[in-house]
């Protein structure tokens, strides 16, 4: 099963470029991240993972990145 979602990351405005770099180049087992800063302090990311368990693990790991304050999952789709 593949889990895909859009996630809005709220980051400290002063750490936008650094947070974006860390989110997009983070090594996550079974998960891909494509991200872009939409306005200062907000990064939208598309996450694709091998299953919900890997998706949840990746999200928790990304929340631990420096500068990340909050994450809101906007849409999640699980397909076989």
Short mmCIF file of C-alpha atoms in Angstrom, two decimals:
data_model
loop_
_atom_site.label_atom_id
_atom_site.label_comp_id
_atom_site.label_asym_id
_atom_site.label_seq_id
_atom_site.Cartn_x
_atom_site.Cartn_y
_atom_site.Cartn_z
CA UNK A 1 0.00 0.00 0.00
CA UNK A 2 1.20 3.52 -0.81
CA UNK A 3 0.24 6.48 1.39
CA UNK A 4 0.33 9.98 -0.11
CA UNK A 5 -0.43 13.27 1.59
CA UNK A 6 0.05 16.99 1.51
CA UNK A 7 1.44 18.38 4.74
CA UNK A 8 1.70 22.03 5.73
CA UNK A 9 4.74 22.65 7.93
CA UNK A 10 4.82 25.81 10.00
CA UNK A 11 8.42 26.81 10.63
CA UNK A 12 10.17 29.62 12.42
CA UNK A 13 10.23 32.45 9.84
CA UNK A 14 13.97 32.95 10.31
CA UNK A 15 14.71 29.29 9.56
CA UNK A 16 12.67 28.96 6.35
CA UNK A 17 15.53 28.17 3.93
CA UNK A 18 17.31 25.91 6.42
CA UNK A 19 14.09 24.07 7.33
CA UNK A 20 13.19 23.64 3.66
CA UNK A 21 16.64 22.20 2.94
CA UNK A 22 16.35 19.75 5.84
CA UNK A 23 12.82 18.67 4.92
CA UNK A 24 13.61 18.03 1.27
CA UNK A 25 16.95 16.29 1.81
CA UNK A 26 15.99 14.24 4.84
CA UNK A 27 16.72 10.53 4.49
CA UNK A 28 13.56 8.63 5.35
CA UNK A 29 13.21 4.89 4.90
CA UNK A 30 10.31 4.16 2.56
CA UNK A 31 9.25 7.82 2.19
CA UNK A 32 9.85 10.55 -0.41
CA UNK A 33 9.40 14.26 0.31
CA UNK A 34 8.91 17.06 -2.19
CA UNK A 35 8.64 20.46 -0.51
CA UNK A 36 8.49 24.14 -1.32
CA UNK A 37 8.17 27.29 0.78
CA UNK A 38 4.88 29.01 -0.13
CA UNK A 39 5.21 32.05 2.16
CA UNK A 40 7.74 32.88 4.88
CA UNK A 41 7.15 30.46 7.73
CA UNK A 42 5.06 27.93 5.76
CA UNK A 43 6.29 24.97 3.73
CA UNK A 44 3.98 22.69 1.78
CA UNK A 45 5.21 19.15 1.24
CA UNK A 46 4.02 16.12 -0.68
CA UNK A 47 4.90 12.93 1.17
CA UNK A 48 4.74 9.49 -0.41
CA UNK A 49 5.47 6.45 1.73
CA UNK A 50 5.31 2.67 1.57
CA UNK A 51 2.32 2.29 3.90
CA UNK A 52 0.79 4.31 6.70
CA UNK A 53 3.32 3.08 9.26
CA UNK A 54 6.23 4.50 7.23
CA UNK A 55 4.24 7.68 6.59
CA UNK A 56 3.63 8.21 10.31
CA UNK A 57 7.26 7.47 11.18
CA UNK A 58 8.48 9.95 8.54
CA UNK A 59 6.10 12.65 9.76
CA UNK A 60 7.27 12.25 13.36
CA UNK A 61 10.88 12.42 12.20
CA UNK A 62 10.25 15.56 10.12
CA UNK A 63 8.52 17.22 13.07
CA UNK A 64 11.78 16.85 14.99
CA UNK A 65 13.71 18.98 12.49
CA UNK A 66 15.14 22.26 13.75
CA UNK A 67 12.79 25.17 13.11
CA UNK A 68 9.67 23.07 12.51
CA UNK A 69 6.92 24.18 14.88
CA UNK A 70 3.83 22.34 13.66
CA UNK A 71 2.57 20.09 10.86
CA UNK A 72 -0.94 19.82 9.51
CA UNK A 73 -1.85 16.91 7.23
CA UNK A 74 -4.14 18.34 4.58
CA UNK A 75 -5.03 15.18 2.70
CA UNK A 76 -4.01 11.54 2.92
CA UNK A 77 -4.73 8.86 0.36
CA UNK A 78 -3.84 5.20 0.79
CA UNK A 79 -3.84 3.05 -2.35
CA UNK A 80 -3.06 -0.58 -2.97
#
